[in-house]
């Protein structure tokens, strides 16, 4: 997945852009942009990529993504079948972190929203949405600029106060992504995302970016604050979580197609990274899908 920088700035000279889109499928591009993004999925399903997070998405999902966080909603294969009448529909809201002014969110009354926007740097998925929140999201495009501005603040305040959410990407990935000045780490991420389901090693990645394997291992650990093997296993486990929630494959099969050579290593790495077994993870999360 080649990473792209997109321009999501408003063409109408407004601080907030709201679009209600309905297409055969969502944009199939791994991208990032300066604006924060709040996405409410109304129709479609597929795989959610945010930072180093990989997970299943479905209709009714609400996600807040911070500025410059790489992400993509990749629809299921059936959405790319021209003979299939499926639709991908979503409300997408884009705004700069200072859309209300340079110091507005520094006010004591805005501290909850300020903390929410900071957490968005890792991506946040919300569930158990209230009817009021859903209606505000659906009607945003119908309001004039002033009312829309107030409704956005109401939405952000409600999200800041909810306890029904999960953080998606690891802090280590986001910090590394933001601090990397050249394309080396991006080339590493692209290679890993395209090949994690295969039997790859640190040596394979080192060869891909033309580095000595020992030098690569030191570089990666110093930059990412974790060994490459740990990072690779986190990507594989994230993909396995997505497959578990789709509930279409056996746990043993998921272990192999996620890149693990055997079921015992899969179970061990899954519990090390997620703090629970694949079976207990599935049972705990199924109620949200």
Coordinates of C-alpha atoms in Angstrom, one line a residue:
X1 CA 0.0 0.0 0.0
X2 CA 1.7 3.2 -1.2
X3 CA 1.1 6.1 1.2
X4 CA -0.5 9.2 -0.3
X5 CA -0.9 12.7 1.0
X6 CA -4.4 14.0 0.3
X7 CA -5.8 17.5 0.4
X8 CA -9.0 17.6 2.5
X9 CA -9.1 21.4 3.0
X10 CA -12.4 23.1 2.3
X11 CA -13.1 24.5 -1.1
X12 CA -15.8 26.8 0.4
X13 CA -13.5 28.7 2.7
X14 CA -15.1 27.1 5.8
X15 CA -13.4 25.6 8.9
X16 CA -15.4 22.4 8.6
X17 CA -16.1 20.2 5.6
X18 CA -19.0 17.8 5.7
X19 CA -19.7 15.3 2.9
X20 CA -22.4 12.7 2.7
X21 CA -21.0 10.2 0.1
X22 CA -22.5 7.1 -1.5
X23 CA -20.3 5.2 -3.9
X24 CA -19.9 1.6 -5.1
X25 CA -16.9 1.4 -2.7
X26 CA -14.8 3.7 -0.6
X27 CA -11.5 5.2 -1.8
X28 CA -9.0 2.4 -2.1
X29 CA -6.0 4.5 -1.1
X30 CA -3.7 4.3 2.0
X31 CA -3.5 8.0 2.8
X32 CA -3.1 10.8 5.4
X33 CA -4.0 14.5 5.6
X34 CA -3.6 17.5 7.8
X35 CA -7.2 17.6 8.8
X36 CA -8.8 15.4 11.5
X37 CA -11.5 13.1 10.2
X38 CA -14.7 11.9 11.8
X39 CA -16.4 9.1 9.7
X40 CA -19.8 7.6 10.3
X41 CA -20.3 4.5 8.2
X42 CA -23.9 4.1 7.1
X43 CA -23.5 1.3 4.6
X44 CA -20.8 -1.3 3.6
X45 CA -18.3 -3.5 5.3
X46 CA -14.6 -4.4 5.0
X47 CA -11.2 -3.9 6.6
X48 CA -10.2 -0.8 8.6
X49 CA -6.5 0.3 8.4
X50 CA -5.5 3.0 10.9
X51 CA -1.8 3.3 11.7
X52 CA -0.7 -0.2 12.5
X53 CA -4.3 -1.2 13.4
X54 CA -6.1 -3.7 11.2
X55 CA -9.7 -4.5 12.0
X56 CA -13.2 -5.3 10.6
X57 CA -15.6 -2.4 10.0
X58 CA -19.4 -2.5 9.4
X59 CA -22.3 -0.1 9.1
X60 CA -23.0 2.0 12.2
X61 CA -19.3 2.5 12.9
X62 CA -18.0 6.0 14.0
X63 CA -14.3 6.7 14.0
X64 CA -12.2 9.8 14.8
X65 CA -8.8 10.0 13.2
X66 CA -6.2 12.6 14.1
X67 CA -4.2 14.7 11.7
X68 CA -1.5 13.0 9.6
X69 CA -2.6 9.5 10.7
X70 CA -2.4 7.1 7.8
X71 CA -5.6 5.2 7.2
X72 CA -7.9 3.4 4.7
X73 CA -11.3 1.8 4.6
X74 CA -11.0 -1.2 2.2
X75 CA -14.3 -2.7 1.3
X76 CA -14.9 -6.4 0.9
X77 CA -14.2 -7.9 -2.5
X78 CA -17.9 -8.1 -3.3
X79 CA -18.0 -4.2 -3.5
X80 CA -15.6 -4.2 -6.4
X81 CA -17.8 -6.6 -8.4
X82 CA -19.5 -4.4 -11.1
X83 CA -22.5 -6.8 -11.2
X84 CA -23.1 -6.4 -7.5
X85 CA -25.5 -3.5 -6.5
X86 CA -23.8 -2.9 -3.1
X87 CA -23.1 0.6 -1.9
X88 CA -20.6 2.3 0.4
X89 CA -22.2 5.2 2.2
X90 CA -20.7 7.4 4.9
X91 CA -20.8 10.9 6.5
X92 CA -17.2 12.3 6.5
X93 CA -16.3 15.4 8.5
X94 CA -12.9 17.1 8.1
X95 CA -11.5 19.9 10.2
X96 CA -8.2 21.3 11.4
X97 CA -7.3 20.9 15.1
X98 CA -7.6 24.7 15.5
X99 CA -10.8 25.1 13.5
X100 CA -12.4 27.0 16.4
X101 CA -9.3 29.3 16.8
X102 CA -5.8 28.9 18.1
X103 CA -6.7 29.1 21.8
X104 CA -10.4 28.0 22.0
X105 CA -9.7 24.5 23.1
X106 CA -7.3 25.8 25.8
X107 CA -10.3 27.1 27.7
X108 CA -11.1 25.2 30.8
X109 CA -14.6 24.4 29.5
X110 CA -13.1 22.8 26.4
X111 CA -10.5 20.6 28.2
X112 CA -12.5 17.4 27.5
X113 CA -12.6 18.0 23.8
X114 CA -8.9 19.0 23.8
X115 CA -8.1 15.6 25.4
X116 CA -10.3 13.8 22.9
X117 CA -8.5 15.4 19.9
X118 CA -5.1 14.4 21.4
X119 CA -6.3 10.8 21.7
X120 CA -7.4 10.9 18.1
X121 CA -3.8 10.7 17.1
X122 CA -4.1 6.9 17.5
X123 CA -7.6 6.7 16.0
X124 CA -10.7 6.1 18.1
X125 CA -13.7 3.9 17.4
X126 CA -16.9 4.7 19.2
X127 CA -19.9 2.4 19.7
X128 CA -23.2 2.4 21.5
X129 CA -24.1 5.7 19.8
X130 CA -27.0 7.6 21.1
X131 CA -29.9 8.6 18.8
X132 CA -29.1 12.3 19.3
X133 CA -25.6 11.7 18.1
X134 CA -26.7 9.8 15.1
X135 CA -29.2 12.4 14.1
X136 CA -26.7 15.2 14.5
X137 CA -24.2 13.3 12.3
X138 CA -26.9 12.6 9.6
X139 CA -28.2 16.2 9.5
X140 CA -24.9 18.1 9.5
X141 CA -24.9 18.7 5.8
X142 CA -28.3 20.3 6.0
X143 CA -27.3 23.0 8.5
X144 CA -26.0 26.5 7.7
X145 CA -22.4 27.2 8.6
X146 CA -23.1 28.7 12.0
X147 CA -25.4 25.9 13.2
X148 CA -23.1 23.3 11.8
X149 CA -20.2 24.7 13.8
X150 CA -22.2 24.4 17.0
X151 CA -23.4 20.9 16.2
X152 CA -19.8 19.8 15.7
X153 CA -18.9 21.1 19.1
X154 CA -21.9 19.2 20.6
X155 CA -20.8 16.0 18.8
X156 CA -17.2 16.3 20.0
X157 CA -18.3 17.0 23.6
X158 CA -20.6 14.0 23.6
X159 CA -17.7 11.8 22.2
X160 CA -15.3 13.3 24.8
X161 CA -17.7 12.2 27.6
X162 CA -18.5 8.7 26.4
X163 CA -16.9 5.5 27.8
X164 CA -17.9 3.4 24.9
X165 CA -14.8 3.6 22.7
X166 CA -11.5 1.9 21.9
X167 CA -8.1 3.2 20.9
X168 CA -7.0 1.7 17.6
X169 CA -3.3 2.3 16.6
X170 CA -0.3 1.9 18.8
X171 CA 1.3 5.0 20.2
X172 CA 4.7 3.8 19.1
X173 CA 3.6 3.6 15.5
X174 CA 2.1 7.0 15.4
X175 CA 5.1 8.7 17.1
X176 CA 7.5 7.0 14.7
X177 CA 5.4 7.9 11.7
X178 CA 5.3 11.6 12.7
X179 CA 9.0 11.8 13.6
X180 CA 10.4 10.1 10.5
X181 CA 11.8 12.7 8.1
X182 CA 12.6 10.4 5.1
X183 CA 10.9 7.6 3.3
X184 CA 12.8 4.7 4.9
X185 CA 10.1 3.9 7.5
X186 CA 7.3 4.3 5.0
X187 CA 9.0 1.8 2.7
X188 CA 9.3 -0.6 5.6
X189 CA 5.6 -0.2 6.5
X190 CA 4.6 -0.7 2.9
X191 CA 6.7 -3.9 2.6
X192 CA 5.4 -5.3 5.9
X193 CA 1.7 -4.5 5.1
X194 CA 2.0 -6.2 1.7
X195 CA 3.9 -9.3 3.0
X196 CA 3.1 -9.9 6.7
X197 CA 1.0 -12.9 5.8
X198 CA 4.1 -14.6 4.3
X199 CA 7.2 -16.0 6.1
X200 CA 9.2 -12.8 6.1
X201 CA 12.0 -11.8 8.5
X202 CA 14.0 -8.7 9.4
X203 CA 16.6 -9.9 6.8
X204 CA 14.0 -9.7 4.0
X205 CA 13.0 -6.2 5.0
X206 CA 16.6 -5.2 5.3
X207 CA 17.3 -6.5 1.8
X208 CA 14.2 -4.6 0.5
X209 CA 15.5 -1.2 1.7
X210 CA 19.2 -2.1 1.0
X211 CA 20.5 -2.2 4.5
X212 CA 22.7 -4.6 6.4
X213 CA 20.5 -6.9 8.5
X214 CA 22.2 -6.0 11.7
X215 CA 22.2 -2.3 11.0
X216 CA 18.5 -2.6 10.1
X217 CA 17.6 -4.3 13.4
X218 CA 19.4 -1.6 15.3
X219 CA 17.8 1.2 13.2
X220 CA 14.3 -0.2 13.6
X221 CA 14.6 -0.8 17.4
X222 CA 16.1 2.7 18.0
X223 CA 13.4 4.3 15.8
X224 CA 10.4 2.2 16.8
X225 CA 11.3 1.5 20.5
X226 CA 10.6 -2.2 19.8
X227 CA 12.2 -5.1 17.9
X228 CA 11.1 -5.7 14.4
X229 CA 9.7 -9.1 15.3
X230 CA 7.4 -7.6 17.9
X231 CA 6.1 -5.1 15.3
X232 CA 5.6 -7.8 12.7
X233 CA 3.7 -9.9 15.2
X234 CA 1.5 -7.0 16.2
X235 CA 0.5 -6.5 12.5
X236 CA -0.3 -10.1 12.2
X237 CA -2.3 -10.3 15.3
X238 CA -4.2 -7.2 14.2
X239 CA -5.1 -8.8 11.0
X240 CA -6.1 -12.0 12.8
X241 CA -8.4 -10.0 15.0
X242 CA -10.2 -8.7 11.9
X243 CA -10.6 -12.3 10.6
X244 CA -11.8 -13.5 14.0
X245 CA -14.5 -10.9 14.1
X246 CA -15.6 -11.9 10.6
X247 CA -16.1 -15.4 12.0
X248 CA -15.7 -17.1 8.6
X249 CA -12.6 -19.1 9.3
X250 CA -11.4 -21.5 12.0
X251 CA -8.9 -20.2 14.5
X252 CA -6.3 -22.6 13.1
X253 CA -6.8 -21.4 9.6
X254 CA -6.6 -17.7 10.7
X255 CA -3.3 -18.4 12.4
X256 CA -1.8 -19.6 9.1
X257 CA -3.2 -16.9 6.8
X258 CA -2.1 -14.2 9.3
X259 CA 1.5 -15.3 8.8
X260 CA 2.1 -17.6 11.8
X261 CA 3.7 -20.9 11.1
X262 CA 1.9 -22.9 13.7
X263 CA -1.1 -22.5 16.0
X264 CA 0.9 -22.7 19.3
X265 CA 3.0 -19.7 18.3
X266 CA -0.1 -17.8 17.2
X267 CA -1.8 -18.4 20.5
X268 CA 1.3 -17.4 22.4
X269 CA 1.9 -14.2 20.4
X270 CA -1.8 -13.3 20.5
X271 CA -2.0 -13.6 24.3
X272 CA 1.3 -11.7 24.7
X273 CA 0.0 -8.8 22.5
X274 CA -3.7 -8.7 23.4
X275 CA -3.6 -10.1 26.9
X276 CA -6.1 -12.8 26.1
X277 CA -6.6 -15.9 23.9
X278 CA -8.1 -15.6 20.4
X279 CA -11.2 -17.3 21.6
X280 CA -11.8 -15.0 24.5
X281 CA -11.1 -12.0 22.3
X282 CA -13.7 -13.1 19.9
X283 CA -16.3 -13.7 22.6
X284 CA -15.7 -10.3 24.2
X285 CA -15.9 -8.3 20.9
X286 CA -18.7 -10.0 19.0
X287 CA -21.3 -7.9 20.8
X288 CA -20.0 -4.7 19.2
X289 CA -20.4 -6.0 15.6

